[in-house]
PDB file of C-alpha atoms in Angstrom:
ATOM      1  CA  MET A 580      40.719-100.281  55.127  1.00 88.00           C
ATOM      2  CA  LEU A 581      38.178 -97.609  54.304  1.00 91.00           C
ATOM      3  CA  LYS A 582      36.205 -99.328  51.855  1.00 93.00           C
ATOM      4  CA  HIS A 583      35.057 -96.021  49.089  1.00 92.00           C
ATOM      5  CA  ARG A 584      31.774 -96.522  49.029  1.00 91.00           C
ATOM      6  CA  GLY A 585      30.413 -95.643  45.469  1.00 91.00           C
ATOM      7  CA  PHE A 586      34.046 -95.238  44.093  1.00 93.00           C
ATOM      8  CA  PRO A 587      34.624 -97.520  40.320  1.00 92.00           C
ATOM      9  CA  GLY A 588      35.555-100.587  40.224  1.00 92.00           C
ATOM     10  CA  ARG A 589      37.971-100.079  37.079  1.00 90.00           C
ATOM     11  CA  LEU A 590      37.314 -98.471  33.987  1.00 89.00           C
ATOM     12  CA  SER A 591      34.794 -99.827  32.004  1.00 85.00           C
ATOM     13  CA  GLY A 592      35.328-102.199  29.726  1.00 84.00           C
ATOM     14  CA  THR A 593      38.690-102.872  30.920  1.00 85.00           C
ATOM     15  CA  ASP A 594      40.763-104.254  32.998  1.00 86.00           C
ATOM     16  CA  PHE A 595      42.661-101.563  34.722  1.00 92.00           C
ATOM     17  CA  GLN A 596      41.431-101.857  37.860  1.00 93.00           C
ATOM     18  CA  PHE A 597      40.156 -98.110  40.358  1.00 95.00           C
ATOM     19  CA  ILE A 598      39.959 -99.899  43.786  1.00 94.00           C
ATOM     20  CA  ILE A 599      41.293-103.488  45.918  1.00 92.00           C
ATOM     21  CA  ARG A 600      38.797-105.554  47.721  1.00 90.00           C
ATOM     22  CA  ARG A 601      41.519-106.469  50.804  1.00 90.00           C
ATOM     23  CA  PRO A 602      44.323-106.035  52.716  1.00 88.00           C
ATOM     24  CA  ASN A 603      47.266-107.471  50.965  1.00 87.00           C
ATOM     25  CA  PRO A 604      48.007-110.117  53.290  1.00 90.00           C
ATOM     26  CA  LYS A 605      52.128-109.872  52.370  1.00 91.00           C
ATOM     27  CA  GLY A 606      52.156-105.605  53.342  1.00 89.00           C
ATOM     28  CA  VAL A 607      51.183-102.873  52.231  1.00 93.00           C
ATOM     29  CA  THR A 608      52.628-102.186  48.525  1.00 93.00           C
ATOM     30  CA  PRO A 609      54.153 -98.181  48.534  1.00 94.00           C
ATOM     31  CA  LEU A 610      53.041 -95.815  46.691  1.00 96.00           C
ATOM     32  CA  THR A 611      55.700 -94.600  44.390  1.00 95.00           C
ATOM     33  CA  ARG A 612      56.028 -91.653  41.443  1.00 94.00           C
ATOM     34  CA  ARG A 613      55.749 -93.499  38.001  1.00 94.00           C
ATOM     35  CA  GLU A 614      56.143 -91.117  34.923  1.00 93.00           C
ATOM     36  CA  ARG A 615      54.302 -90.633  32.062  1.00 91.00           C
ATOM     37  CA  PHE A 616      55.805 -91.005  29.281  1.00 91.00           C
ATOM     38  CA  PRO A 617      54.596 -88.598  25.402  1.00 88.00           C
ATOM     39  CA  ASP A 618      54.285 -92.662  24.376  1.00 92.00           C
ATOM     40  CA  ARG A 619      52.145 -94.278  26.162  1.00 91.00           C
ATOM     41  CA  ARG A 620      49.067 -96.369  25.003  1.00 92.00           C
ATOM     42  CA  PRO A 621      45.592 -94.228  24.922  1.00 92.00           C
ATOM     43  CA  PRO A 622      43.935 -96.987  26.415  1.00 91.00           C
ATOM     44  CA  ASP A 623      46.194 -96.024  29.592  1.00 93.00           C
ATOM     45  CA  LYS A 624      46.259 -92.139  29.537  1.00 92.00           C
ATOM     46  CA  ARG A 625      42.354 -93.404  28.924  1.00 92.00           C
ATOM     47  CA  ALA A 626      42.515 -94.706  32.247  1.00 94.00           C
ATOM     48  CA  ASP A 627      44.215 -92.426  33.717  1.00 94.00           C
ATOM     49  CA  ALA A 628      41.604 -89.545  32.861  1.00 94.00           C
ATOM     50  CA  ALA A 629      39.451 -91.865  34.438  1.00 95.00           C
ATOM     51  CA  PHE A 630      40.695 -92.800  37.167  1.00 96.00           C
ATOM     52  CA  MET A 631      41.657 -88.397  37.865  1.00 96.00           C
ATOM     53  CA  THR A 632      37.749 -87.992  36.783  1.00 95.00           C
ATOM     54  CA  ALA A 633      36.642 -90.258  39.612  1.00 95.00           C
ATOM     55  CA  LEU A 634      38.802 -89.150  41.699  1.00 96.00           C
ATOM     56  CA  TRP A 635      37.723 -85.466  41.499  1.00 95.00           C
ATOM     57  CA  GLU A 636      34.324 -85.886  41.388  1.00 93.00           C
ATOM     58  CA  GLN A 637      33.720 -88.184  45.331  1.00 95.00           C
ATOM     59  CA  PHE A 638      36.705 -85.897  47.177  1.00 95.00           C
ATOM     60  CA  GLY A 639      37.060 -83.463  45.511  1.00 93.00           C
ATOM     61  CA  ALA A 640      40.223 -80.870  46.700  1.00 92.00           C
ATOM     62  CA  GLU A 641      39.361 -82.687  50.072  1.00 96.00           C
ATOM     63  CA  PRO A 642      41.953 -84.441  51.297  1.00 97.00           C
ATOM     64  CA  PHE A 643      41.347 -87.878  51.439  1.00 96.00           C
ATOM     65  CA  GLU A 644      42.943 -91.882  52.990  1.00 96.00           C
ATOM     66  CA  ARG A 645      43.897 -93.338  50.765  1.00 95.00           C
ATOM     67  CA  GLY A 646      41.856 -96.717  52.239  1.00 94.00           C
ATOM     68  CA  ASN A 647      41.305 -99.520  49.275  1.00 94.00           C
ATOM     69  CA  LEU A 648      42.656 -97.663  46.071  1.00 96.00           C
ATOM     70  CA  ASP A 649      45.063 -99.278  43.890  1.00 95.00           C
ATOM     71  CA  ALA A 650      48.319 -98.010  44.921  1.00 94.00           C
ATOM     72  CA  GLY A 651      49.363 -98.977  40.988  1.00 93.00           C
ATOM     73  CA  ARG A 652      46.474 -96.983  38.961  1.00 94.00           C
ATOM     74  CA  LEU A 653      47.311 -93.681  42.283  1.00 96.00           C
ATOM     75  CA  SER A 654      51.354 -94.485  41.423  1.00 96.00           C
ATOM     76  CA  TRP A 655      50.568 -93.058  38.134  1.00 96.00           C
ATOM     77  CA  LEU A 656      49.129 -90.077  39.675  1.00 96.00           C
ATOM     78  CA  PHE A 657      50.731 -89.381  43.035  1.00 96.00           C
ATOM     79  CA  GLY A 658      53.389 -86.539  43.623  1.00 94.00           C
ATOM     80  CA  ARG A 659      51.830 -84.776  40.673  1.00 95.00           C
ATOM     81  CA  GLU A 660      48.145 -84.497  40.916  1.00 96.00           C
ATOM     82  CA  VAL A 661      47.346 -86.315  43.995  1.00 97.00           C
ATOM     83  CA  ILE A 662      50.437 -85.014  45.937  1.00 96.00           C
ATOM     84  CA  PRO A 663      50.446 -85.723  50.389  1.00 97.00           C
ATOM     85  CA  ALA A 664      47.687 -83.853  52.382  1.00 95.00           C
ATOM     86  CA  THR A 665      50.503 -84.490  55.473  1.00 93.00           C
ATOM     87  CA  ASP A 666      54.165 -84.470  56.613  1.00 90.00           C
ATOM     88  CA  PRO A 667      55.893 -86.532  57.556  1.00 92.00           C
ATOM     89  CA  PHE A 668      53.581 -89.186  54.754  1.00 94.00           C
ATOM     90  CA  ASP A 669      53.755 -93.124  54.916  1.00 94.00           C
ATOM     91  CA  VAL A 670      54.021 -94.409  51.791  1.00 94.00           C
ATOM     92  CA  ALA A 671      52.861 -97.961  52.592  1.00 93.00           C
ATOM     93  CA  ASP A 672      50.247 -97.192  55.214  1.00 94.00           C
ATOM     94  CA  TYR A 673      46.220 -97.029  53.946  1.00 94.00           C
ATOM     95  CA  GLU A 674      45.259 -94.054  56.162  1.00 94.00           C
ATOM     96  CA  ALA A 675      47.820 -92.007  54.366  1.00 94.00           C
ATOM     97  CA  LEU A 676      45.522 -88.825  53.770  1.00 96.00           C
ATOM     98  CA  LEU A 677      46.222 -87.272  50.127  1.00 97.00           C
ATOM     99  CA  VAL A 678      44.930 -84.189  48.017  1.00 97.00           C
ATOM    100  CA  ILE A 679      43.878 -83.505  44.868  1.00 97.00           C
ATOM    101  CA  ASP A 680      46.145 -80.755  43.232  1.00 96.00           C
ATOM    102  CA  GLU A 681      43.880 -79.000  41.320  1.00 94.00           C
ATOM    103  CA  ALA A 682      46.046 -76.784  39.999  1.00 95.00           C
ATOM    104  CA  VAL A 683      48.157 -79.614  38.141  1.00 95.00           C
ATOM    105  CA  VAL A 684      45.507 -81.450  36.962  1.00 95.00           C
ATOM    106  CA  ARG A 685      44.081 -78.414  35.608  1.00 93.00           C
ATOM    107  CA  ALA A 686      46.777 -78.287  33.987  1.00 93.00           C
ATOM    108  CA  SER A 687      46.984 -82.191  33.337  1.00 93.00           C
ATOM    109  CA  PHE A 688      43.225 -82.773  32.587  1.00 92.00           C
ATOM    110  CA  PRO A 689      41.654 -80.613  31.049  1.00 89.00           C
ATOM    111  CA  ASP A 690      38.471 -82.037  29.858  1.00 88.00           C
ATOM    112  CA  ILE A 691      38.213 -83.384  33.784  1.00 86.00           C
ATOM    113  CA  PHE A 692      36.429 -80.107  34.742  1.00 79.00           C
ATOM    114  CA  GLY A 693      34.600 -79.357  31.064  1.00 71.00           C
ATOM    115  CA  ALA A 694      34.473 -75.809  28.635  1.00 53.00           C
ATOM    116  CA  GLY A 695      35.290 -73.172  31.160  1.00 49.00           C
TER     117      GLY A 695
END
């Protein structure tokens, strides 16, 4: 499992985890698309935005390996802002390649890119 050095471990001041320390001995947690409803709590929305910001700053529009990114946090973005970079795609593989869909991120999280 690739460890993404320099990636934040969690949202500062919270228990929202962004990375995992070691592979799950029971098997890889599969990525699933989680629905983000408009009435989600503000801390959950902040965690999504902070995680997406960290992904963009670390990888930009280049494909990246899932590695030690937390499956739960990644699943909130999977299928929308973060999409598979390969076909076929194994949702339960630490070496699976993902890519950020910049157009969708700009629509969903416009503050990441600042003004203009």
